[in-house]
Amino acid sequence: MRKSKKRLSVALAMLTALTFVLSACGGSNANSNSAAGSSNGSSDKPVNLIWYTIGTPQKDVDKVMAEVSKYTQEKIGVTVTMKMIDWGDYTQKMQVNVASGEPMDIMFTSAGGFDYVTNARKGAFLQLDDLLNQYGQDLKNAIDPAFLEGSKVDGHNYGIPANKELPQQEVWRFNKNLVDKYNLDTTNVRSLESIEPLLKTIKENEPNVTPFAMDKNYVPYVPYDYIIQNLPMAVKLDTTDYKIVDILETPEMQAALTTMHKYYQAGYVAPEAATTGSTSDLMTSGNWFMDRAQTQPLADNLWSASYGYPVVSTPASDAIITNTSVQGSIMAISANSEHPEKAMQFLNLLNTDPVLRNMVDSGIEGTHYKKIDDTHIENLAESKNYDMPSYSLGNNMLLYLNPNDPDDKWDQFKKFNAEGKDSPILSFNFDSTKVATEMAAVQNVKEQFWASLMTGTVDPEEYLPKAIQKFKEAGLDKIIAEAQTQLDAWRASNSK
């Protein structure tokens, strides 16, 4: 779901059900003490904030940021330059940017994109405790305290998590036009194996359609929670012993990789899947049948509004509150920011002011969208030039509703959040300092094998043993042992 424009999640928050504080929109008041600064208003020369975020670069991003800057200059004396990096390139390019000292003030981070915990501990992000107290009081009132508490690293805040859905739930998404055309039944679809008849029908009848859309970040779902996202260390969701295992050696993943290779050989998966950074163009074209995504309440409405044709979905997993969901969308301030106070004032405004939040999300009224009523909007044709991943851009509870969204949308979010199940290792954050050399080596092995195995591009009978061996040679067993020691200590201190 991370590639969809409207209100979607890769990712998420923790601990308690979400409390939606829409009344906190008062944070947009230019006279607010927490938002005010020495250059409040437009009389002084504004500070320009450089904001790096994830997502396919959009044609109209500079046009929208020009309008955003007019608003923020008046409110808090800042202008904004947004730099977008595509999904598959984000982590690598941000590592280079941070290492080289590239100027930046605000950056997107998450468990799965430029790892939040790891980079907080490396010193990439500014510790925000004092700035939050000084300039973020409106923000703290608008976001459920559990979000800020749950995203702490070693007791400190290093980022502002998005205020949105809590659990992570996987779904199979379908292009409803094709579902209806072939009268396909999606109601009993759940497992990876169960989708085969549907893929076969599309492959045989729609030669120009990709039956199973995915990019190089795809990983088959198995009922485990990863110690570090997309590295082969995980704990089973129904664990009783809290044992960390190599996910590649589990029967569940081995069966999934065999099925994926079968699908690849059958032509259900695009030949270039293992090297594709994004499927955004495919979604825009409509030449896809199904994929897997992360959901939230009323997600089908969001996808349909974004793509301009109907999309439907069905669950592929339970709704689980995981470490990945806790850290699924965070905005951090760079440790090298020249304007940390102004960056915090901007984040405070972004998360409390509905005018700013909706402009960043949906673009310019009358150009990219039109208002249907006070709370609902409809995308215009130009929205294709500003199709943003809402989950990555701040407090979703301030957003306008899509045309088919009910007025009680946020109440449905509360219910969804309350029903989420905790992962057994929720809030455990592995400190890899003692195995930094091995971690680097394991990352190199991952780059060599991971995407080709997960997308079914290579035969697991041949390549899975090679990958397992290479991971061991790189030091995976030592990393798992260190993680197990930390997890056992965490478990004892938390009476698990």
Tab-separated table of C-alpha atoms in Angstrom:
chain	number	residue	atom	x	y	z
A	1	MET	CA	0.000	0.000	0.000
A	2	ARG	CA	2.984	2.274	0.264
A	3	LYS	CA	2.756	3.273	-3.395
A	4	SER	CA	-0.785	4.528	-3.250
A	5	LYS	CA	-1.504	8.201	-3.067
A	6	LYS	CA	-4.231	8.563	-0.547
A	7	ARG	CA	-4.010	7.811	3.141
A	8	LEU	CA	-1.984	4.593	2.885
A	9	SER	CA	0.349	2.851	5.170
A	10	VAL	CA	3.557	0.916	4.912
A	11	ALA	CA	3.804	1.198	8.313
A	12	LEU	CA	2.345	2.413	11.419
A	13	ALA	CA	2.357	3.147	15.209
A	14	MET	CA	2.066	1.224	18.486
A	15	LEU	CA	0.773	0.268	21.914
A	16	THR	CA	-2.754	1.673	22.251
A	17	ALA	CA	-5.620	2.378	19.937
A	18	LEU	CA	-5.413	5.686	18.160
A	19	THR	CA	-7.037	8.760	19.682
A	20	PHE	CA	-7.880	11.193	16.945
A	21	VAL	CA	-7.586	14.785	18.045
A	22	LEU	CA	-9.023	16.790	15.216
A	23	SER	CA	-9.537	19.744	17.509
A	24	ALA	CA	-5.761	20.198	17.562
A	25	CYS	CA	-5.984	21.981	14.237
A	26	GLY	CA	-5.518	25.117	16.318
A	27	GLY	CA	-1.803	24.492	15.874
A	28	SER	CA	-2.038	26.392	12.634
A	29	ASN	CA	-2.574	29.644	14.511
A	30	ALA	CA	0.283	32.007	13.713
A	31	ASN	CA	0.049	33.319	17.284
A	32	SER	CA	0.611	29.896	18.803
A	33	ASN	CA	3.535	30.061	21.220
A	34	SER	CA	4.947	26.746	20.078
A	35	ALA	CA	4.804	27.672	16.411
A	36	ALA	CA	6.070	31.210	16.766
A	37	GLY	CA	9.723	32.015	16.127
A	38	SER	CA	11.940	35.027	15.780
A	39	SER	CA	11.139	35.200	12.067
A	40	ASN	CA	7.441	34.468	12.335
A	41	GLY	CA	5.581	36.047	9.422
A	42	SER	CA	7.015	37.231	6.146
A	43	SER	CA	8.723	40.448	7.245
A	44	ASP	CA	12.107	38.738	7.730
A	45	LYS	CA	14.050	36.727	5.198
A	46	PRO	CA	12.592	33.210	5.299
A	47	VAL	CA	14.583	30.096	6.090
A	48	ASN	CA	14.489	27.464	3.348
A	49	LEU	CA	13.999	23.914	4.631
A	50	ILE	CA	15.186	20.987	2.498
A	51	TRP	CA	12.886	17.975	2.878
A	52	TYR	CA	13.838	14.545	1.549
A	53	THR	CA	10.991	12.081	1.251
A	54	ILE	CA	10.152	8.747	-0.336
A	55	GLY	CA	8.054	8.161	-3.438
A	56	THR	CA	8.149	8.334	-7.191
A	57	PRO	CA	9.216	11.916	-8.062
A	58	GLN	CA	6.180	13.932	-9.136
A	59	LYS	CA	6.048	16.404	-12.012
A	60	ASP	CA	4.258	19.090	-10.009
A	61	VAL	CA	6.170	18.824	-6.740
A	62	ASP	CA	7.956	22.175	-7.224
A	63	LYS	CA	4.699	23.879	-8.205
A	64	VAL	CA	2.973	22.614	-5.074
A	65	MET	CA	5.916	23.444	-2.822
A	66	ALA	CA	5.820	27.013	-4.161
A	67	GLU	CA	2.263	27.303	-2.835
A	68	VAL	CA	3.221	25.528	0.382
A	69	SER	CA	6.070	28.014	0.832
A	70	LYS	CA	3.761	31.018	0.493
A	71	TYR	CA	1.675	29.599	3.320
A	72	THR	CA	4.533	28.535	5.602
A	73	GLN	CA	6.436	31.788	5.080
A	74	GLU	CA	3.443	33.704	6.375
A	75	LYS	CA	2.882	31.303	9.271
A	76	ILE	CA	6.403	30.525	10.543
A	77	GLY	CA	8.887	32.258	8.265
A	78	VAL	CA	10.051	29.255	6.233
A	79	THR	CA	9.967	28.057	2.636
A	80	VAL	CA	10.177	24.413	1.642
A	81	THR	CA	12.112	22.509	-1.014
A	82	MET	CA	10.998	18.890	-1.365
A	83	LYS	CA	13.307	16.300	-2.894
A	84	MET	CA	11.672	12.946	-3.701
A	85	ILE	CA	13.618	9.706	-4.126
A	86	ASP	CA	11.941	6.689	-5.725
A	87	TRP	CA	10.905	3.730	-3.598
A	88	GLY	CA	13.582	1.246	-4.549
A	89	ASP	CA	16.400	3.797	-4.409
A	90	TYR	CA	15.543	5.615	-1.212
A	91	THR	CA	17.619	3.754	1.364
A	92	GLN	CA	20.787	3.596	-0.692
A	93	LYS	CA	20.650	7.208	-1.843
A	94	MET	CA	19.875	8.510	1.626
A	95	GLN	CA	22.825	6.582	3.037
A	96	VAL	CA	25.041	8.338	0.498
A	97	ASN	CA	23.435	11.730	1.189
A	98	VAL	CA	23.918	11.467	4.940
A	99	ALA	CA	27.469	10.146	4.652
A	100	SER	CA	28.458	12.933	2.257
A	101	GLY	CA	26.900	15.690	4.350
A	102	GLU	CA	24.341	16.645	1.707
A	103	PRO	CA	22.366	19.648	3.012
A	104	MET	CA	19.014	18.596	4.415
A	105	ASP	CA	16.709	19.478	7.261
A	106	ILE	CA	13.882	16.918	7.293
A	107	MET	CA	13.934	13.341	6.032
A	108	PHE	CA	11.539	10.422	5.832
A	109	THR	CA	12.623	7.312	7.707
A	110	SER	CA	10.952	4.043	8.653
A	111	ALA	CA	11.666	0.438	9.531
A	112	GLY	CA	11.716	-0.446	5.846
A	113	GLY	CA	13.129	2.724	4.276
A	114	PHE	CA	16.392	4.213	5.595
A	115	ASP	CA	16.083	2.260	8.843
A	116	TYR	CA	14.918	4.487	11.692
A	117	VAL	CA	16.451	2.741	14.697
A	118	THR	CA	19.792	2.006	13.042
A	119	ASN	CA	20.259	5.533	11.742
A	120	ALA	CA	19.112	7.130	14.994
A	121	ARG	CA	21.826	5.188	16.781
A	122	LYS	CA	24.359	6.124	14.111
A	123	GLY	CA	23.715	9.809	14.741
A	124	ALA	CA	21.976	10.633	11.453
A	125	PHE	CA	19.006	12.221	13.243
A	126	LEU	CA	18.795	14.989	15.793
A	127	GLN	CA	17.485	14.066	19.223
A	128	LEU	CA	14.180	15.905	19.461
A	129	ASP	CA	13.253	15.841	23.158
A	130	ASP	CA	14.016	19.513	23.848
A	131	LEU	CA	12.758	20.747	20.469
A	132	LEU	CA	9.479	18.895	20.986
A	133	ASN	CA	8.971	20.552	24.338
A	134	GLN	CA	9.841	23.996	23.002
A	135	TYR	CA	8.257	24.032	19.534
A	136	GLY	CA	6.104	20.909	19.344
A	137	GLN	CA	3.451	21.319	22.013
A	138	ASP	CA	0.616	21.542	19.478
A	139	LEU	CA	1.954	18.434	17.768
A	140	LYS	CA	2.143	16.549	21.080
A	141	ASN	CA	-1.488	17.399	21.749
A	142	ALA	CA	-2.579	16.290	18.260
A	143	ILE	CA	-0.835	12.911	18.144
A	144	ASP	CA	-1.697	10.083	20.499
A	145	PRO	CA	1.114	9.914	23.075
A	146	ALA	CA	1.633	6.239	22.282
A	147	PHE	CA	2.972	7.174	18.848
A	148	LEU	CA	5.753	9.311	20.277
A	149	GLU	CA	6.395	6.868	23.108
A	150	GLY	CA	6.506	3.891	20.789
A	151	SER	CA	8.983	5.487	18.393
A	152	LYS	CA	11.546	6.286	21.068
A	153	VAL	CA	15.024	4.844	20.610
A	154	ASP	CA	16.912	4.195	23.840
A	155	GLY	CA	14.488	6.481	25.623
A	156	HIS	CA	14.640	9.454	23.244
A	157	ASN	CA	12.598	10.793	20.320
A	158	TYR	CA	14.444	11.059	17.030
A	159	GLY	CA	11.454	11.574	14.752
A	160	ILE	CA	7.781	12.444	14.458
A	161	PRO	CA	5.664	9.394	13.537
A	162	ALA	CA	2.644	9.727	11.284
A	163	ASN	CA	-0.700	9.751	13.081
A	164	LYS	CA	-2.610	7.016	11.277
A	165	GLU	CA	-3.549	3.338	11.417
A	166	LEU	CA	-1.879	1.169	14.043
A	167	PRO	CA	-1.671	-2.460	12.859
A	168	GLN	CA	-0.040	-3.797	9.724
A	169	GLN	CA	-2.294	-6.012	7.634
A	170	GLU	CA	-1.449	-7.474	4.252
A	171	VAL	CA	-4.102	-7.733	1.551
A	172	TRP	CA	-4.361	-8.995	-2.001
A	173	ARG	CA	-5.361	-6.074	-4.211
A	174	PHE	CA	-7.241	-6.571	-7.454
A	175	ASN	CA	-8.002	-4.471	-10.502
A	176	LYS	CA	-11.789	-4.744	-10.243
A	177	ASN	CA	-12.300	-4.165	-13.968
A	178	LEU	CA	-10.604	-7.496	-14.637
A	179	VAL	CA	-12.267	-9.221	-11.714
A	180	ASP	CA	-15.654	-8.263	-13.138
A	181	LYS	CA	-14.725	-8.984	-16.751
A	182	TYR	CA	-13.950	-12.634	-15.955
A	183	ASN	CA	-16.412	-12.996	-13.076
A	184	LEU	CA	-13.622	-14.036	-10.714
A	185	ASP	CA	-14.335	-14.993	-7.103
A	186	THR	CA	-11.852	-13.354	-4.731
A	187	THR	CA	-13.763	-14.070	-1.527
A	188	ASN	CA	-11.881	-17.268	-0.651
A	189	VAL	CA	-8.430	-15.968	-1.524
A	190	ARG	CA	-6.012	-15.850	1.407
A	191	SER	CA	-2.840	-17.892	0.955
A	192	LEU	CA	-0.200	-17.438	-1.725
A	193	GLU	CA	-1.229	-20.754	-3.257
A	194	SER	CA	-4.919	-19.757	-3.429
A	195	ILE	CA	-4.332	-17.027	-6.014
A	196	GLU	CA	-3.055	-19.430	-8.713
A	197	PRO	CA	-6.379	-20.043	-10.544
A	198	LEU	CA	-6.968	-16.303	-10.819
A	199	LEU	CA	-3.484	-15.655	-12.180
A	200	LYS	CA	-3.918	-18.456	-14.699
A	201	THR	CA	-7.163	-16.964	-16.020
A	202	ILE	CA	-5.579	-13.554	-16.567
A	203	LYS	CA	-2.429	-14.963	-18.159
A	204	GLU	CA	-4.442	-16.985	-20.666
A	205	ASN	CA	-6.794	-14.160	-21.613
A	206	GLU	CA	-4.930	-10.864	-21.160
A	207	PRO	CA	-1.500	-10.977	-22.849
A	208	ASN	CA	-0.833	-7.276	-22.204
A	209	VAL	CA	-1.600	-7.467	-18.483
A	210	THR	CA	0.886	-8.303	-15.706
A	211	PRO	CA	-0.986	-10.909	-13.649
A	212	PHE	CA	1.023	-10.492	-10.413
A	213	ALA	CA	2.554	-7.024	-10.058
A	214	MET	CA	5.562	-6.478	-7.777
A	215	ASP	CA	8.842	-4.638	-7.501
A	216	LYS	CA	12.203	-5.606	-6.017
A	217	ASN	CA	10.977	-4.899	-2.473
A	218	TYR	CA	8.392	-7.684	-2.592
A	219	VAL	CA	8.702	-10.401	0.075
A	220	PRO	CA	6.220	-13.295	0.375
A	221	TYR	CA	4.192	-13.064	3.563
A	222	VAL	CA	4.964	-15.613	6.262
A	223	PRO	CA	3.686	-15.431	9.876
A	224	TYR	CA	6.893	-14.090	11.421
A	225	ASP	CA	8.024	-10.705	12.727
A	226	TYR	CA	11.424	-9.602	11.474
A	227	ILE	CA	14.078	-8.410	13.914
A	228	ILE	CA	15.254	-6.036	11.172
A	229	GLN	CA	12.957	-5.538	8.216
A	230	ASN	CA	13.937	-7.612	5.177
A	231	LEU	CA	16.922	-9.287	6.790
A	232	PRO	CA	16.613	-13.032	7.408
A	233	MET	CA	16.134	-12.907	11.204
A	234	ALA	CA	12.642	-13.338	12.602
A	235	VAL	CA	10.456	-14.693	15.400
A	236	LYS	CA	7.280	-16.638	14.709
A	237	LEU	CA	4.120	-14.722	15.575
A	238	ASP	CA	2.750	-17.558	17.717
A	239	THR	CA	6.080	-18.203	19.427
A	240	THR	CA	6.316	-19.514	22.956
A	241	ASP	CA	10.116	-19.686	23.170
A	242	TYR	CA	10.986	-16.382	21.411
A	243	LYS	CA	13.597	-18.108	19.309
A	244	ILE	CA	15.126	-16.052	16.485
A	245	VAL	CA	15.527	-18.043	13.281
A	246	ASP	CA	16.923	-17.559	9.800
A	247	ILE	CA	13.728	-16.953	7.845
A	248	LEU	CA	15.258	-18.637	4.780
A	249	GLU	CA	15.505	-21.901	6.699
A	250	THR	CA	11.852	-21.951	7.782
A	251	PRO	CA	9.447	-24.326	6.014
A	252	GLU	CA	6.979	-21.479	5.486
A	253	MET	CA	9.421	-19.308	3.552
A	254	GLN	CA	10.876	-22.212	1.618
A	255	ALA	CA	7.379	-23.224	0.473
A	256	ALA	CA	6.587	-19.608	-0.457
A	257	LEU	CA	9.766	-19.238	-2.536
A	258	THR	CA	8.990	-22.464	-4.383
A	259	THR	CA	5.525	-21.154	-5.216
A	260	MET	CA	6.926	-17.794	-6.312
A	261	HIS	CA	9.361	-19.479	-8.709
A	262	LYS	CA	6.482	-21.536	-10.104
A	263	TYR	CA	4.549	-18.305	-10.732
A	264	TYR	CA	7.581	-16.667	-12.327
A	265	GLN	CA	8.090	-19.599	-14.689
A	266	ALA	CA	4.403	-19.486	-15.618
A	267	GLY	CA	4.762	-15.853	-16.657
A	268	TYR	CA	2.574	-14.457	-13.891
A	269	VAL	CA	5.429	-12.243	-12.640
A	270	ALA	CA	7.186	-9.682	-14.862
A	271	PRO	CA	10.682	-10.805	-15.943
A	272	GLU	CA	12.209	-7.598	-14.568
A	273	ALA	CA	10.494	-7.766	-11.144
A	274	ALA	CA	13.752	-8.266	-9.214
A	275	THR	CA	15.199	-5.018	-10.574
A	276	THR	CA	12.061	-2.859	-10.751
A	277	GLY	CA	12.129	0.057	-8.326
A	278	SER	CA	8.423	0.914	-8.514
A	279	THR	CA	5.180	-0.291	-10.102
A	280	SER	CA	3.631	3.194	-10.148
A	281	ASP	CA	3.572	3.387	-13.942
A	282	LEU	CA	1.905	-0.020	-14.118
A	283	MET	CA	-0.781	1.077	-11.672
A	284	THR	CA	-1.388	4.245	-13.677
A	285	SER	CA	-1.811	2.243	-16.885
A	286	GLY	CA	-4.213	-0.247	-15.338
A	287	ASN	CA	-2.369	-3.126	-17.032
A	288	TRP	CA	-2.096	-5.231	-13.886
A	289	PHE	CA	-4.402	-7.723	-12.273
A	290	MET	CA	-3.273	-8.135	-8.667
A	291	ASP	CA	-0.548	-7.391	-6.156
A	292	ARG	CA	-0.059	-7.464	-2.392
A	293	ALA	CA	-0.236	-4.331	-0.261
A	294	GLN	CA	-0.685	-3.056	3.263
A	295	THR	CA	-4.156	-1.864	4.098
A	296	GLN	CA	-6.152	0.394	6.359
A	297	PRO	CA	-9.902	1.011	6.788
A	298	LEU	CA	-11.561	2.046	3.522
A	299	ALA	CA	-8.342	1.493	1.605
A	300	ASP	CA	-10.192	0.362	-1.518
A	301	ASN	CA	-11.702	3.849	-1.784
A	302	LEU	CA	-8.252	5.383	-1.544
A	303	TRP	CA	-6.710	3.208	-4.215
A	304	SER	CA	-9.675	3.665	-6.515
A	305	ALA	CA	-9.556	7.440	-6.129
A	306	SER	CA	-5.813	7.487	-6.754
A	307	TYR	CA	-5.768	5.270	-9.846
A	308	GLY	CA	-9.002	6.425	-11.420
A	309	TYR	CA	-10.521	2.929	-11.687
A	310	PRO	CA	-11.980	0.538	-9.096
A	311	VAL	CA	-9.694	-1.502	-6.858
A	312	VAL	CA	-10.846	-4.149	-4.380
A	313	SER	CA	-8.939	-6.162	-1.799
A	314	THR	CA	-9.167	-9.156	0.507
A	315	PRO	CA	-7.049	-10.025	3.570
A	316	ALA	CA	-3.807	-11.937	3.158
A	317	SER	CA	-2.864	-11.808	6.854
A	318	ASP	CA	-4.156	-10.863	10.285
A	319	ALA	CA	-3.824	-7.272	11.505
A	320	ILE	CA	-0.634	-7.323	13.567
A	321	ILE	CA	1.007	-4.465	15.462
A	322	THR	CA	4.696	-4.994	14.729
A	323	ASN	CA	7.970	-3.157	15.076
A	324	THR	CA	7.678	-2.374	11.388
A	325	SER	CA	4.233	-0.855	11.883
A	326	VAL	CA	5.411	1.187	14.851
A	327	GLN	CA	8.174	2.680	12.740
A	328	GLY	CA	6.332	2.641	9.443
A	329	SER	CA	6.393	6.381	8.755
A	330	ILE	CA	8.535	8.910	10.612
A	331	MET	CA	9.912	12.340	9.796
A	332	ALA	CA	13.289	13.068	11.373
A	333	ILE	CA	15.365	16.220	11.544
A	334	SER	CA	18.880	15.807	10.196
A	335	ALA	CA	21.637	15.950	12.789
A	336	ASN	CA	23.359	18.376	10.399
A	337	SER	CA	20.361	20.646	9.860
A	338	GLU	CA	21.271	24.317	9.933
A	339	HIS	CA	17.735	25.193	11.022
A	340	PRO	CA	16.551	22.608	13.576
A	341	GLU	CA	14.217	25.000	15.380
A	342	LYS	CA	12.494	25.998	12.152
A	343	ALA	CA	12.341	22.363	11.062
A	344	MET	CA	10.502	21.490	14.280
A	345	GLN	CA	8.170	24.455	13.847
A	346	PHE	CA	7.365	23.195	10.365
A	347	LEU	CA	6.696	19.643	11.595
A	348	ASN	CA	4.497	21.077	14.317
A	349	LEU	CA	2.507	23.038	11.745
A	350	LEU	CA	2.334	20.164	9.265
A	351	ASN	CA	0.845	17.849	11.875
A	352	THR	CA	-1.716	20.292	13.251
A	353	ASP	CA	-2.769	22.576	10.400
A	354	PRO	CA	-5.293	21.028	7.976
A	355	VAL	CA	-4.638	23.642	5.277
A	356	LEU	CA	-0.938	22.831	5.115
A	357	ARG	CA	-1.384	19.088	5.560
A	358	ASN	CA	-3.906	18.812	2.729
A	359	MET	CA	-1.862	21.010	0.404
A	360	VAL	CA	1.204	18.793	0.913
A	361	ASP	CA	-0.916	15.703	0.379
A	362	SER	CA	-3.321	16.600	-2.416
A	363	GLY	CA	-1.764	19.595	-4.126
A	364	ILE	CA	-3.500	22.770	-5.217
A	365	GLU	CA	-7.265	23.144	-4.995
A	366	GLY	CA	-8.766	23.671	-8.433
A	367	THR	CA	-5.696	22.192	-10.120
A	368	HIS	CA	-5.189	18.776	-8.583
A	369	TYR	CA	-8.492	18.340	-6.743
A	370	LYS	CA	-11.842	19.954	-6.133
A	371	LYS	CA	-13.899	20.045	-2.950
A	372	ILE	CA	-17.222	18.231	-2.993
A	373	ASP	CA	-18.213	19.525	0.443
A	374	ASP	CA	-16.437	20.675	3.587
A	375	THR	CA	-14.789	17.304	4.200
A	376	HIS	CA	-14.744	15.412	0.865
A	377	ILE	CA	-12.626	16.002	-2.240
A	378	GLU	CA	-12.401	14.549	-5.726
A	379	ASN	CA	-9.201	14.225	-7.749
A	380	LEU	CA	-8.937	16.153	-11.014
A	381	ALA	CA	-7.049	15.014	-14.099
A	382	GLU	CA	-3.918	16.905	-13.043
A	383	SER	CA	-3.689	14.843	-9.868
A	384	LYS	CA	-1.646	12.360	-11.906
A	385	ASN	CA	1.153	14.927	-11.727
A	386	TYR	CA	0.997	15.077	-7.941
A	387	ASP	CA	0.257	11.544	-6.728
A	388	MET	CA	1.768	11.425	-3.259
A	389	PRO	CA	2.081	8.593	-0.689
A	390	SER	CA	-0.035	10.095	2.072
A	391	TYR	CA	1.247	7.804	4.796
A	392	SER	CA	4.714	9.388	4.573
A	393	LEU	CA	3.659	13.021	4.929
A	394	GLY	CA	2.421	13.485	8.485
A	395	ASN	CA	-0.865	13.446	10.415
A	396	ASN	CA	-3.371	11.600	8.238
A	397	MET	CA	-6.236	12.466	10.553
A	398	LEU	CA	-6.311	15.981	9.111
A	399	LEU	CA	-6.864	14.833	5.548
A	400	TYR	CA	-9.938	15.394	3.416
A	401	LEU	CA	-12.061	12.343	2.726
A	402	ASN	CA	-12.366	10.652	-0.656
A	403	PRO	CA	-15.731	10.766	-2.452
A	404	ASN	CA	-16.937	7.404	-1.163
A	405	ASP	CA	-15.536	7.728	2.362
A	406	PRO	CA	-18.148	7.785	5.125
A	407	ASP	CA	-18.187	10.576	7.674
A	408	ASP	CA	-17.180	8.109	10.395
A	409	LYS	CA	-13.939	7.120	8.653
A	410	TRP	CA	-11.738	7.937	11.632
A	411	ASP	CA	-14.041	6.013	13.954
A	412	GLN	CA	-13.460	3.011	11.727
A	413	PHE	CA	-9.732	3.587	12.160
A	414	LYS	CA	-10.196	3.468	15.932
A	415	LYS	CA	-11.945	0.129	15.654
A	416	PHE	CA	-9.261	-1.237	13.329
A	417	ASN	CA	-6.548	-0.120	15.718
A	418	ALA	CA	-8.280	-1.562	18.775
A	419	GLU	CA	-8.601	-4.967	17.130
A	420	GLY	CA	-4.933	-5.250	16.125
A	421	LYS	CA	-2.890	-8.011	17.735
A	422	ASP	CA	0.510	-7.314	19.257
A	423	SER	CA	3.544	-9.048	17.815
A	424	PRO	CA	5.386	-10.987	20.523
A	425	ILE	CA	8.444	-8.760	20.006
A	426	LEU	CA	6.633	-5.439	19.757
A	427	SER	CA	8.926	-2.605	21.003
A	428	PHE	CA	12.093	-4.738	20.971
A	429	ASN	CA	14.793	-2.831	19.081
A	430	PHE	CA	17.965	-4.737	18.260
A	431	ASP	CA	21.243	-2.872	18.820
A	432	SER	CA	23.675	-4.109	16.153
A	433	THR	CA	26.679	-2.122	17.391
A	434	LYS	CA	28.611	-5.221	18.508
A	435	VAL	CA	28.121	-6.926	15.142
A	436	ALA	CA	28.480	-3.936	12.841
A	437	THR	CA	31.036	-5.666	10.606
A	438	GLU	CA	28.835	-8.720	10.201
A	439	MET	CA	25.781	-6.541	9.534
A	440	ALA	CA	27.555	-4.833	6.648
A	441	ALA	CA	28.580	-8.186	5.202
A	442	VAL	CA	25.046	-9.567	5.544
A	443	GLN	CA	23.649	-6.515	3.773
A	444	ASN	CA	26.003	-7.199	0.874
A	445	VAL	CA	24.787	-10.783	0.633
A	446	LYS	CA	21.199	-9.561	0.720
A	447	GLU	CA	21.855	-7.326	-2.280
A	448	GLN	CA	23.158	-10.365	-4.156
A	449	PHE	CA	20.358	-12.841	-3.450
A	450	TRP	CA	17.288	-11.350	-1.753
A	451	ALA	CA	15.212	-9.764	-4.517
A	452	SER	CA	15.793	-12.542	-7.040
A	453	LEU	CA	14.726	-15.194	-4.520
A	454	MET	CA	11.699	-13.307	-3.175
A	455	THR	CA	10.255	-12.481	-6.603
A	456	GLY	CA	10.702	-16.055	-7.829
A	457	THR	CA	13.213	-15.009	-10.467
A	458	VAL	CA	15.661	-17.775	-9.558
A	459	ASP	CA	15.124	-21.417	-8.646
A	460	PRO	CA	15.201	-21.776	-4.848
A	461	GLU	CA	16.373	-25.370	-5.129
A	462	GLU	CA	19.605	-24.060	-6.604
A	463	TYR	CA	19.971	-20.595	-5.091
A	464	LEU	CA	18.439	-20.893	-1.619
A	465	PRO	CA	21.228	-23.177	-0.272
A	466	LYS	CA	23.789	-20.803	-1.772
A	467	ALA	CA	22.137	-17.799	-0.137
A	468	ILE	CA	21.889	-19.519	3.248
A	469	GLN	CA	25.560	-20.460	3.084
A	470	LYS	CA	26.633	-16.978	2.007
A	471	PHE	CA	24.655	-15.419	4.857
A	472	LYS	CA	26.363	-17.771	7.309
A	473	GLU	CA	29.782	-16.929	5.906
A	474	ALA	CA	28.954	-13.239	6.296
A	475	GLY	CA	28.248	-13.762	10.010
A	476	LEU	CA	24.467	-14.139	10.217
A	477	ASP	CA	24.704	-16.755	12.972
A	478	LYS	CA	26.783	-14.358	15.092
A	479	ILE	CA	24.219	-11.601	14.541
A	480	ILE	CA	21.357	-13.921	15.480
A	481	ALA	CA	23.200	-14.989	18.627
A	482	GLU	CA	23.720	-11.362	19.681
A	483	ALA	CA	20.097	-10.532	18.888
A	484	GLN	CA	18.937	-13.563	20.870
A	485	THR	CA	20.926	-12.427	23.905
A	486	GLN	CA	19.324	-8.990	23.720
A	487	LEU	CA	15.864	-10.418	23.126
A	488	ASP	CA	16.176	-12.767	26.112
A	489	ALA	CA	17.176	-9.838	28.312
A	490	TRP	CA	14.311	-7.730	26.944
A	491	ARG	CA	11.895	-10.597	27.514
A	492	ALA	CA	13.032	-11.000	31.121
A	493	SER	CA	12.768	-7.280	31.870
A	494	ASN	CA	9.295	-7.117	30.331
A	495	SER	CA	7.991	-10.330	31.911
A	496	LYS	CA	7.281	-11.938	28.547
